[in-house]
Structure formats: C-alpha cells, structure tokens
CSV table of C-alpha atoms and ligand atoms in Angstrom, one decimal:
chain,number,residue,atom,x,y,z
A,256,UNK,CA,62.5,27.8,99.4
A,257,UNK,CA,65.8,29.1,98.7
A,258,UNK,CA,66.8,25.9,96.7
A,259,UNK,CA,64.2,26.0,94.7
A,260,UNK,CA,64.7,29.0,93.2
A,261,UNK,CA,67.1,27.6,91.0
A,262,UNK,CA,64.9,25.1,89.2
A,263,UNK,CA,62.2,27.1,87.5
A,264,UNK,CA,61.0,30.0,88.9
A,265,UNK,CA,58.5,32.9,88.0
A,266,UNK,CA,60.2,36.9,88.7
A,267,UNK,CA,57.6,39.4,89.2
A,268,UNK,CA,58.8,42.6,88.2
A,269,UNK,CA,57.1,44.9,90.7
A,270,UNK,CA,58.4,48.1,88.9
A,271,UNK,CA,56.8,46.9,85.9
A,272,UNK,CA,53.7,46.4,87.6
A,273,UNK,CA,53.7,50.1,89.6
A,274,UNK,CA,55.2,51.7,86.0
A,275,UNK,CA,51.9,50.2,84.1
A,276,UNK,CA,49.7,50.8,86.9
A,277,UNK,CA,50.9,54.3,86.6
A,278,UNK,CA,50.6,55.0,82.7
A,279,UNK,CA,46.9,53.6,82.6
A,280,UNK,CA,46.0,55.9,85.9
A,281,UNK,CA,47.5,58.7,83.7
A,282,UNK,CA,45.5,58.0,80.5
A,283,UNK,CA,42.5,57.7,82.3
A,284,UNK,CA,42.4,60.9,84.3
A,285,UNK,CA,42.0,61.6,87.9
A,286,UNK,CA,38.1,61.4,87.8
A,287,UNK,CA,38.0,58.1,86.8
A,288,UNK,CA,39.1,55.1,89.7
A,289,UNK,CA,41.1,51.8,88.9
A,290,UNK,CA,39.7,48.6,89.4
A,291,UNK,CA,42.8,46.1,89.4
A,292,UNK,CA,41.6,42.2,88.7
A,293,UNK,CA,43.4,40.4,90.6
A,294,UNK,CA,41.4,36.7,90.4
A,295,UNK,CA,43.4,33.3,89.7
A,296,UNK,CA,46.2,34.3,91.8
A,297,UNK,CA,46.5,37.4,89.8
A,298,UNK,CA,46.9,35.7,86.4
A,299,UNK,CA,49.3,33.2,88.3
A,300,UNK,CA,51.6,36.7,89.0
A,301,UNK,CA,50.5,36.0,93.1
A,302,UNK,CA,47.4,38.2,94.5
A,303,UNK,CA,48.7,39.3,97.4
A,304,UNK,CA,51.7,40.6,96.1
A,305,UNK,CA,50.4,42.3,93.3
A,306,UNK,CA,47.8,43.8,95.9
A,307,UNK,CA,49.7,45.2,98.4
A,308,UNK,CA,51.3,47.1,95.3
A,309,UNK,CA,48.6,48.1,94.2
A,310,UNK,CA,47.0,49.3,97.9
A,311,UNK,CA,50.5,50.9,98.2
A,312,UNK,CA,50.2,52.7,94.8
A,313,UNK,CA,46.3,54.0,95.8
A,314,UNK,CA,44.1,51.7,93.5
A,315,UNK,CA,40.8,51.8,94.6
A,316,UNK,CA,39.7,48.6,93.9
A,317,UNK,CA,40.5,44.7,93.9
A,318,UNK,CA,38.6,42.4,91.9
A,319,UNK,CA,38.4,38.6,92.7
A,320,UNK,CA,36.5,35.6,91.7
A,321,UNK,CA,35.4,33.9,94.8
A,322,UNK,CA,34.9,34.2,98.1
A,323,UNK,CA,38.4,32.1,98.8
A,324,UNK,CA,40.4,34.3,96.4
A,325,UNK,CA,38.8,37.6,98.4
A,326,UNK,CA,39.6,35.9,101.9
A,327,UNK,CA,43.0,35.0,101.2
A,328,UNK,CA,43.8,38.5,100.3
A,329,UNK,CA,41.9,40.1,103.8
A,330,UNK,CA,44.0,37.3,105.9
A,331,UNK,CA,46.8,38.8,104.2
A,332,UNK,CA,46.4,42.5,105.4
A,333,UNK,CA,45.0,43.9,102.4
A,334,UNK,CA,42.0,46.9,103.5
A,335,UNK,CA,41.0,48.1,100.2
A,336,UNK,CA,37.5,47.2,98.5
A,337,UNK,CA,37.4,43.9,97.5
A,338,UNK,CA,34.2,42.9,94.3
A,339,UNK,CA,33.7,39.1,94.1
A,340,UNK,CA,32.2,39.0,90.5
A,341,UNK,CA,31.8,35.1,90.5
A,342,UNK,CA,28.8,33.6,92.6
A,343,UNK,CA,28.7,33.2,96.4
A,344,UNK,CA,26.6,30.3,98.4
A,345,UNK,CA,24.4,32.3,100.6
A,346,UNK,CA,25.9,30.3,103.8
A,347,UNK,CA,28.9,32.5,103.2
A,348,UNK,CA,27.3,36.4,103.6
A,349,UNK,CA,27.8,36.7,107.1
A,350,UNK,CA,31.8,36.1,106.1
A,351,UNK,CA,31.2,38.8,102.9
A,352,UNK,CA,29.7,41.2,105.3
A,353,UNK,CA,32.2,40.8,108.4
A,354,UNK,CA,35.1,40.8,105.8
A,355,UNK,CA,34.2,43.8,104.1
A,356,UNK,CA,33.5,42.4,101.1
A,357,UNK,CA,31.2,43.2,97.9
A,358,UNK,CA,29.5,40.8,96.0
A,359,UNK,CA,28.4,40.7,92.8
A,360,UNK,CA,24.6,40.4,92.7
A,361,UNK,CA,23.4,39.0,89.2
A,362,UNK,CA,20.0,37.7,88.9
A,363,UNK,CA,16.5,38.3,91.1
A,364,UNK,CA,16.9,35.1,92.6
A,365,UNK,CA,20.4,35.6,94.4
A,366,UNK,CA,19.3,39.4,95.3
A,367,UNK,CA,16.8,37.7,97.3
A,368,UNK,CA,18.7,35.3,99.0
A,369,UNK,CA,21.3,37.5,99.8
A,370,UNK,CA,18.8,40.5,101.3
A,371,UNK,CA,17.3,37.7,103.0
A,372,UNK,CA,20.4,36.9,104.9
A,373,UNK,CA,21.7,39.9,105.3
A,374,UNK,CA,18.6,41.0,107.0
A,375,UNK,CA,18.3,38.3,109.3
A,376,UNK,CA,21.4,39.3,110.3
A,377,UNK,CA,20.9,43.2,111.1
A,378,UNK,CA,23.6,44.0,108.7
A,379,UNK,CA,24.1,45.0,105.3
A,380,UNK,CA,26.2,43.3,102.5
A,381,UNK,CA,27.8,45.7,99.6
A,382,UNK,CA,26.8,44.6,96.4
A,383,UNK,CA,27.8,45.4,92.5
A,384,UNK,CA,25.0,44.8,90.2
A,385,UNK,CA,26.1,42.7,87.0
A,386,UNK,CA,24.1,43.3,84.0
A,387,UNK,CA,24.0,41.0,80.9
A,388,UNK,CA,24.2,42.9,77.6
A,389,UNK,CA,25.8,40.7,75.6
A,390,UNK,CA,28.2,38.1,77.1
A,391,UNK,CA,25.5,35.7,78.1
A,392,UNK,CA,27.3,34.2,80.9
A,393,UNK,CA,26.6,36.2,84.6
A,394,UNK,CA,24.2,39.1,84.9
A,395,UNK,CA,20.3,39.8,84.5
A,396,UNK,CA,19.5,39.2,80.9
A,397,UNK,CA,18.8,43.1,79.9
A,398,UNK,CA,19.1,42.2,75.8
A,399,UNK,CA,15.3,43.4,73.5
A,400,UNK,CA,12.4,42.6,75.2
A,401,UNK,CA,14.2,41.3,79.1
A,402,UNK,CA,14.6,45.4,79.3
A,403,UNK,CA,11.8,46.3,81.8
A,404,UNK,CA,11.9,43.2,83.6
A,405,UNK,CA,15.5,43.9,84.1
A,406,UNK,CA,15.5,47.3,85.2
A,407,UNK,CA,12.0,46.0,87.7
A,408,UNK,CA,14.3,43.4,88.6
A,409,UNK,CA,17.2,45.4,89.6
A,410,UNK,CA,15.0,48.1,91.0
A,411,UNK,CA,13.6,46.1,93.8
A,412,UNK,CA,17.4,44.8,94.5
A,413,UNK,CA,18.6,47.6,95.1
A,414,UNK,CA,15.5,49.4,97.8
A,415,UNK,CA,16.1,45.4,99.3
A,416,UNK,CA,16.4,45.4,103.0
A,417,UNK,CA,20.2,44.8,103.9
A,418,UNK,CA,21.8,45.1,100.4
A,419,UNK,CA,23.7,48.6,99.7
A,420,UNK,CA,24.3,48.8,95.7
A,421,UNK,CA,27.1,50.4,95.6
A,422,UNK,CA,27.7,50.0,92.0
A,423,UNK,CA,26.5,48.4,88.8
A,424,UNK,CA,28.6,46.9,85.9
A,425,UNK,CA,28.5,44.7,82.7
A,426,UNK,CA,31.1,42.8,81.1
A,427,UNK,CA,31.7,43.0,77.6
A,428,UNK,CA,32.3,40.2,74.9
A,429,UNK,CA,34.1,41.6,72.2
A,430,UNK,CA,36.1,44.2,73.1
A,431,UNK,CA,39.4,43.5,72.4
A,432,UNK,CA,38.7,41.9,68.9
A,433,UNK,CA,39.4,44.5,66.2
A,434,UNK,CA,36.2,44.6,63.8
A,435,UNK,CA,33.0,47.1,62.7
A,436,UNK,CA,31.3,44.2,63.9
A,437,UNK,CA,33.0,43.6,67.1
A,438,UNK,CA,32.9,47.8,67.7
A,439,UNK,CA,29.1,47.5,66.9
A,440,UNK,CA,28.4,45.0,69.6
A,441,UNK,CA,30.7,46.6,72.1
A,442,UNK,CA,28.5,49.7,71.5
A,443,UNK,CA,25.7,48.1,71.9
A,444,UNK,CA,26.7,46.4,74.8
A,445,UNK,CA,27.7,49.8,76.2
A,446,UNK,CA,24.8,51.6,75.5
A,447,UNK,CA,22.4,49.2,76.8
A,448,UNK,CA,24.1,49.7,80.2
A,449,UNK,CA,23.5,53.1,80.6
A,450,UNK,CA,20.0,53.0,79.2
A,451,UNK,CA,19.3,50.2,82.2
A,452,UNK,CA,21.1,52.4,84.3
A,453,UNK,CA,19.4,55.0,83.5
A,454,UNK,CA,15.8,53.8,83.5
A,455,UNK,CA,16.7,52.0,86.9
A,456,UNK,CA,18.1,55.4,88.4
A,457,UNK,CA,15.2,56.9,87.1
A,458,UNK,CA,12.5,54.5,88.7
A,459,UNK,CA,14.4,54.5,92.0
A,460,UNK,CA,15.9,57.9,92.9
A,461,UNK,CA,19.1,55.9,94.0
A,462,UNK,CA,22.2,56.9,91.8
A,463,UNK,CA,24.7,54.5,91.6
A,464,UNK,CA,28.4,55.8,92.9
A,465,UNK,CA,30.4,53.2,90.6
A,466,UNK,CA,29.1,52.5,86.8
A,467,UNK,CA,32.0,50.1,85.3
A,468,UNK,CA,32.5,48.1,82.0
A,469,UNK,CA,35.9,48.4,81.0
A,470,UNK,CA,38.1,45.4,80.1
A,471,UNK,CA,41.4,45.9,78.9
A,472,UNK,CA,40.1,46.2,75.3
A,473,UNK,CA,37.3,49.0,76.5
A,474,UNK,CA,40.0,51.0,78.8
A,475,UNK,CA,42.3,51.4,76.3
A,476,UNK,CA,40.1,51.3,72.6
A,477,UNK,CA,36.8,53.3,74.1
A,478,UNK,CA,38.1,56.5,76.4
A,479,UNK,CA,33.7,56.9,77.1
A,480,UNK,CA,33.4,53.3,78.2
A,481,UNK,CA,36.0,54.3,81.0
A,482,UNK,CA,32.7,55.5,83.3
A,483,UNK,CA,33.0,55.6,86.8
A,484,UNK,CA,35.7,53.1,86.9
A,485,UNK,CA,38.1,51.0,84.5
A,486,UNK,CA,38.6,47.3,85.6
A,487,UNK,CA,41.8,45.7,83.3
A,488,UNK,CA,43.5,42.5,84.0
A,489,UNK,CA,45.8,42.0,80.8
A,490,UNK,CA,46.5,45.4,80.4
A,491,UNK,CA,48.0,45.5,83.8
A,492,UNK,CA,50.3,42.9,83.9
A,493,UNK,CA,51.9,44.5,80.3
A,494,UNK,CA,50.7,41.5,78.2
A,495,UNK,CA,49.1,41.6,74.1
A,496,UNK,CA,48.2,44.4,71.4
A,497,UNK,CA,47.0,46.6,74.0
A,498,UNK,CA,49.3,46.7,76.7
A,499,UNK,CA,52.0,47.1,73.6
A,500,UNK,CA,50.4,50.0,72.2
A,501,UNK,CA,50.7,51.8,75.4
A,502,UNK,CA,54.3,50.8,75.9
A,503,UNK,CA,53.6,49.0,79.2
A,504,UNK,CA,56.1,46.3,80.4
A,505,UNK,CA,55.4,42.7,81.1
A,506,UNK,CA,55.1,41.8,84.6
A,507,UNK,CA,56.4,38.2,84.8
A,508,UNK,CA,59.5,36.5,83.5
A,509,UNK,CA,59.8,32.7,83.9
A,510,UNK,CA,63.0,31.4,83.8
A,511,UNK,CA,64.8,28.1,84.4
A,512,UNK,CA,68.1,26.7,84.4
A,513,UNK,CA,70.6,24.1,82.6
A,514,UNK,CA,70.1,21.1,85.0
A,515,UNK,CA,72.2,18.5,82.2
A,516,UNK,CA,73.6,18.5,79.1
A,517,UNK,CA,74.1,15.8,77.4
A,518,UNK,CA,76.2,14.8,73.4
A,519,UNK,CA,74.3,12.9,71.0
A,520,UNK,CA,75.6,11.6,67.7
A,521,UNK,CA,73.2,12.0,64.7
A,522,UNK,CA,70.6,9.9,64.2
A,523,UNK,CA,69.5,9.9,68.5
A,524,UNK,CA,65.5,10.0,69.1
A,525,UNK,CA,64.6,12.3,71.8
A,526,UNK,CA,61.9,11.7,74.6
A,527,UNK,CA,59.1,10.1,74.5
A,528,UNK,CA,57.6,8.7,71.3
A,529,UNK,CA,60.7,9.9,69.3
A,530,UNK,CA,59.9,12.7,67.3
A,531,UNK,CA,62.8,14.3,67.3
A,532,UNK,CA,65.6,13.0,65.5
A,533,UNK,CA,69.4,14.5,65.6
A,534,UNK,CA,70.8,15.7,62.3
A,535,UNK,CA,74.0,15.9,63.5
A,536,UNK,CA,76.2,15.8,66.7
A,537,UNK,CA,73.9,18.0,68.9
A,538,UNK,CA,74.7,19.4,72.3
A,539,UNK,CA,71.3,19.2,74.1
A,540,UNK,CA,70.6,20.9,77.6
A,541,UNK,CA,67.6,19.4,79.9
A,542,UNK,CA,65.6,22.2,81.5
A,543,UNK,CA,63.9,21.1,85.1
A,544,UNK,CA,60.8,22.7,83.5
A,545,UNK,CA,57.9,20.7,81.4
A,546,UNK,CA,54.3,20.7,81.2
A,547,UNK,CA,53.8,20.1,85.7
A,548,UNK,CA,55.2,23.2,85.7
A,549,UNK,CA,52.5,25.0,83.2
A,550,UNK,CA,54.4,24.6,79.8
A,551,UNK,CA,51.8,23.6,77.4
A,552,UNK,CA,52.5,20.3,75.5
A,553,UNK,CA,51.5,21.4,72.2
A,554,UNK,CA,54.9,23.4,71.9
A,555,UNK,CA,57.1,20.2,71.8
A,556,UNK,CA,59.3,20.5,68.9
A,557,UNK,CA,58.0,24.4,68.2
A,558,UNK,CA,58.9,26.6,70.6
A,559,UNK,CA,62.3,27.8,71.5
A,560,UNK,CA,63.5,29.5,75.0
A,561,UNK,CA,66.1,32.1,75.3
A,562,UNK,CA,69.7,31.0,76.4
A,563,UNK,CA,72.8,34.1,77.4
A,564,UNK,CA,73.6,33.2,73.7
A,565,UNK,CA,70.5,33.5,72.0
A,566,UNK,CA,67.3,31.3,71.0
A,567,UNK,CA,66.9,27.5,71.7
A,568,UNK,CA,65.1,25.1,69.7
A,569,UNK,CA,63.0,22.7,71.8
A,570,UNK,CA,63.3,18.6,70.6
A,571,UNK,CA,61.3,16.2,71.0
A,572,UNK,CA,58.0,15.9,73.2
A,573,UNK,CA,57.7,18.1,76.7
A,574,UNK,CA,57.6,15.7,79.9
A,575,UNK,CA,55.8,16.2,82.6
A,576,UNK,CA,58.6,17.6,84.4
A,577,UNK,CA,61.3,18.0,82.0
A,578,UNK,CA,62.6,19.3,78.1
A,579,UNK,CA,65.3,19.3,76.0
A,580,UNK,CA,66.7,22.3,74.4
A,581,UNK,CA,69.0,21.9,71.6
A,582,UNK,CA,72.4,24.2,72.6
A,583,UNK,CA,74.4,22.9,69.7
A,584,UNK,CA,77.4,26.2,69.0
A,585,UNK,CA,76.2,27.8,72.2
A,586,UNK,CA,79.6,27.1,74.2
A,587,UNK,CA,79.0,29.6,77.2
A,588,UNK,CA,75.7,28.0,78.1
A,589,UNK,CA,76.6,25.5,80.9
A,590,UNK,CA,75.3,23.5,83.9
A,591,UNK,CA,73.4,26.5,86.1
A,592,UNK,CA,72.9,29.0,82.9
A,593,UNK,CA,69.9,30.8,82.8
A,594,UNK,CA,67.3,30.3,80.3
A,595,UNK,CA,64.1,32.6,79.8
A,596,UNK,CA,61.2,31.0,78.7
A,597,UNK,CA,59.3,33.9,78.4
A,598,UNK,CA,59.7,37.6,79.3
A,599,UNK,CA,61.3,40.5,77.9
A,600,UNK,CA,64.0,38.7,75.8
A,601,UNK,CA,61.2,36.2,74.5
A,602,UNK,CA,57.9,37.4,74.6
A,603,UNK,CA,54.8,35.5,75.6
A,604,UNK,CA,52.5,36.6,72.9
A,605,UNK,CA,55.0,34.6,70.8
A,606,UNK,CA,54.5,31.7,72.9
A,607,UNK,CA,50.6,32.0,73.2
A,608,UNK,CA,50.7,32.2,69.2
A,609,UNK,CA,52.5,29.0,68.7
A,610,UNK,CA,50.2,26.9,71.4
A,611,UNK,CA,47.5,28.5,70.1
A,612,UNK,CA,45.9,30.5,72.8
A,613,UNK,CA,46.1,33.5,74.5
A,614,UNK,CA,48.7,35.1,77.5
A,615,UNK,CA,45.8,35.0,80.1
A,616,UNK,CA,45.9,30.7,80.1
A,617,UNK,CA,49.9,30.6,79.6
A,618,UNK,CA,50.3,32.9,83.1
A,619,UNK,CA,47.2,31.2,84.6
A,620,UNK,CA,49.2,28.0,83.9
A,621,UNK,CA,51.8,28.6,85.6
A,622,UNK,CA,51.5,26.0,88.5
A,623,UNK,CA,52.1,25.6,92.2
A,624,UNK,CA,55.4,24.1,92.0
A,625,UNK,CA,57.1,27.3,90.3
A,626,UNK,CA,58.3,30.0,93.1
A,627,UNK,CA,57.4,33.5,92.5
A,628,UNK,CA,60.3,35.9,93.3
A,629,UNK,CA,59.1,39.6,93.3
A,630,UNK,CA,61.4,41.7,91.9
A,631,UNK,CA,62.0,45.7,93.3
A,632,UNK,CA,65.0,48.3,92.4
A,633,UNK,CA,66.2,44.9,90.9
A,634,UNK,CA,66.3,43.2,94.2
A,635,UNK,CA,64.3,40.3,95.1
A,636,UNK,CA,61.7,41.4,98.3
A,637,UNK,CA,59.9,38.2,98.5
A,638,UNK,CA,59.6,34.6,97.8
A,639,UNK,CA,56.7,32.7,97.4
A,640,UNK,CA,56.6,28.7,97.4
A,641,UNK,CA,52.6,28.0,97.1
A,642,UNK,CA,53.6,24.1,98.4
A,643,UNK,CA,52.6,22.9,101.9
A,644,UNK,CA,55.5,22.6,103.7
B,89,PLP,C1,38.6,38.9,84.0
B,89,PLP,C2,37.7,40.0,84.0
B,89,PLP,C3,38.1,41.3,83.7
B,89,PLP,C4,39.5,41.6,83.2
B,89,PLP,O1,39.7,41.3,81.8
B,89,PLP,P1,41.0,41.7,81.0
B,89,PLP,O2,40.7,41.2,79.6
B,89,PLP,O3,42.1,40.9,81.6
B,89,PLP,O4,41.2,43.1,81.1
B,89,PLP,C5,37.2,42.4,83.8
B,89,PLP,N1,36.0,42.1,84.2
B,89,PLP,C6,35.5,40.9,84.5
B,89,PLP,C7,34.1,40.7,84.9
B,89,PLP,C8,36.3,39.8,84.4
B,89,PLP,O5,35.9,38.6,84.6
C-alpha cells in the first residue's frame, strides 16, 4: 500500500468534509435531519470513510444504491440508518431486514413482493416510499390523471402486513439548473409531493415521520423544499455553483507525481497518433496517471495539471496508464514532484468544463487502482487500496 501512494493517489480531506457537513447542518436548522448520499463509493471519495465521519459528526442518515453498497457499509461498523433508493431482488429482504436496512419501495408491484416476504418471515422491513413527480425514472407515476391511483396505490403499501413506511420522498429533475422554467417544474415537482402526501395521509391516518426531496440544488436554492429531511451528495463533498456559493471546501484532491522527464528537440510527435508536435526544445514530465486511472480521454491536449511552479499543459493523447505534461521553464519540478490534477490549486469544475461533463462522473471515475489517503489535522489516518491483494 505504502508504495503506491506515490504513483497517483486520491487525498480525502476529512476536515473538509466535517467543515461542509457542518455549514449545511447550520443553514438548515436543528429541526430539519441530514441525509448524507453516500452511493458509488461516495462519489469515488470511499463510503465507509466518509460514513464513519459522518456517524461521528451525528448525521442521521446514509443513503446508498444497492443492497451491496448498504452491506459493505454495516460489515464495516457503521449503525446509523441506511435508505437503499435503487431496486432490491426480493431474495434479498430477509438480509434488508436482519441488517437494518430501508428500502426504497417504488411501485405497487414491488410493495407487494416485499410485504409478501417480509410476512412470511414474521418480520418487518423499513421502507421509504419514492414518488414520481417529474423525473420519470423510479417511483409510482403520481403526474395528472396517475393521482388517485397513486395515492390508492401507496395507501394500501403502507397498511401492508410487514412493511413499516417510515418515510416518503421524490426526486427532483431540475433543480440545480437555473431557469423560470426549471423553478416552475421544481415547484411543481414539489407540490405534487405534498398534495400525494397529503391525500395519502389523509386516506390512511398514518403520518409519515420523514418527507424528503432535497438535492443539492433544492437544499441550498428552496429553504421549503428542506421538509423533514435534506439529502445532498455534491453539495457535501464541496463541488459546483452551489457548494461555491456557500463557501464549502472540496473534499478530494488527486495528485500524482513526476515518474520521467524526458528533452525533446522541436519538431518530436508525442504519444499515440501524434498530435502533439514540439515547437521548440521542450522539457516534458510523464505522470503515472492516464485514463485506467479515471482521467477522461477527451482532455488530451486541453487540460493542464498543477505543478509547485504553476500550471502544465498536457501533449499529446492520454494512455491508458500514462501522460505527458509539458514542464518546459519549470526547473524545480523534478523526478518525485508533486502534481495536482485537481483540488484546491486546480479546480474540478474547470476540468469537468473542458471534458464536457459534470464533477459527479469525474469523482465517480476515479478507479480502483488510485489509493485513497484520508486526510485529518493534516495527517494521513487511513489508507485505502480497493485491489485484492
Ligand atoms: C444521487 C441522489 C441524490 C444526491 O444528488 P446531489 O445532486 O448529489 O445532491 C439525492 N437523491 C437521490 C434519489 C439520488 O439518487
């Protein structure tokens, strides 16, 4: 593990993380909880790390997309409430139920299954409702005239033999896109939630503890929308517009090192295919860092990393497991300097603009290969190599 560390490697600033954590629990008030989402290995920052912060900082929730990502954080010690907002075979409710887990319950079909099951068993399974008001991906379709059968629908889940609804929630489409439109639809989004809450509530007599909608776009753009219970993922780990406006920090820094340098006289093609050309005499460093690693191809030849001395164009096409930087006039930067891809000095939203996509798939991206080193009082607490070994 150690040796690794030296190749390319992730930091995870756990005071960054704790600091956020704490400015969003401060803007949204002591009566609402925090949900922190915490699927695809945290963004790629590591789940169990980032939970057992959060557990140690009193979040009251986890949120996970499967069954594996949920398991892998109870195997790991972590007690608080777990929702699994993706789908779950029905094979595996006994394992939800014994593992203290909630599910997600998001059609009539699955509600039955699950009660089913859960029954048969003499036990009861937690569930979340999820509510489609907009999204049109997971959730009973609640849009014009799918209203009453939606609130029937989730009626009867709800009085089902072994399911206890803890809580009910929708996820929304458009919330962090700036727009009357894109406010319009949020609204509506939001509205229709509590008006199937409400009509369910209503036809039931069973109030639902934890109503919850908010995104990092919702949590931070529509204080009402916070409910019973924000649920960010961006937001928390300090990345884009939002987490910017609030002055929150970003949570990862991925680095790498010099592994060769090498002096090319003008007129040298560089990696594959040749589409970088030297000008002059250029001094070029080769980072052990290419797109194995998570560094998206479509940068080759636009993006540039940050060296001790300042920025570094990258030339020529990204390999697999290796690029070149062009260090030409930086003479400190050696064998073994540091280089930050992105991070404080060189931020990702810069990156994620030039690839074309968005911070979530650039820390997502980040691959097996790359340690994670968490960082606390500016010491290094853990390592993480995700490799069998
Ligand atoms: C991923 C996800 C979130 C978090 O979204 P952010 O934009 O990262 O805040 C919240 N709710 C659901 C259902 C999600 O799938």
């Amino acid at each position: 593990m150690e040796s690794t560390l030296k190749r390319t490697w992730a930091e995870i600033d756990i005071d960054a993380l704790l600091y956020n954590y704490g400015v969003i629990r401060e803007k949204i008030g002591k009566e609402v909880k925090f949900l922190g989402v915490v699927k695809a290995n945290a963004y790629g920052h590591g789940s169990v790390m980032i939970s057992k912060a959060l557990e140690d900082a009193g979040a009251d929730y986890l949120a996970v997309s499967s069954i594996d990502e949920a398991m892998e954080l109870r195997l790991n010690d972590i007690k608080m409430p777990i929702l699994i907002l993706g789908h779950t075979p029905v094979e595996q409710v006994e394992r939800l139920i014994d593992y203290d887990i909630t599910q997600a319950v998001t059609c009539r079909a699955k509600a039955v299954e699950y009660s089913e099951c859960a029954a048969k068993l003499n036990k009861t399974l937690k569930i979340h409702i999820k509510v489609d008001t907009g999204m049109s991906r997971l959730g009973y379709i609640c849009r014009g005239d799918y209203f009453d059968e939606a609130v029937k629908g989730i009626t009867e889940a709800i009085t089902m033999k072994g399911l206890d609804a803890e809580g009910i929630f929708t996820h929304f489409a458009v919330a962090d896109e700036f727009g009357e439109d894109e406010d319009r639809y949020t609204r509506e989004q939001f509205d229709l939630l509590q008006r199937v809450c409400d009509a369910v509530e209503k036809k039931s007599g069973i109030k639902f503890k934890i109503r919850h909608c908010a995104n990092t776009g919702a949590t931070v753009r529509f204080p009402e929308m916070r409910l019973d219970m924000v649920r960010p993922g961006l937001l928390l780990y300090g990345y884009g517009e939002f987490a910017k406006e609030w002055g929150l920090k970003p949570v990862m820094t991925l680095k790498t090192t010099v592994s060769t340098i090498k002096i090319y006289p003008e007129g040298t093609k560089v990696s594959y295919g040749g589409i970088y050309e030297t000008h002059k005499g250029e001094r070029m460093g080769v980072l052990p860092y290419g797109y194995a690693d998570g560094f998206f191809r479509c940068l080759s030849n636009k993006y540039s990393v940050v060296t001790p001395e300042g920025p570094a164009p990258l030339r020529g096409k990204i390999c697999m497991d290796m690029s070149m930087v062009d260090i030409t006039g930086y003479d400190s930067v050696g064998v073994g300097s540091e280089i930050e891809i992105f991070g404080p000095r060189n931020p990702i939203e810069k990156m994620a603009d030039i690839a074309g996509t968005i911070p979530y798939e650039l820390t997502c991206a980040v691959s097996k290969r790359v340690p994670r080193a968490y960082i606390k009082n500016k010491e290094v607490i853990e390592k993480e190599l995700l490799l069998r070994m």
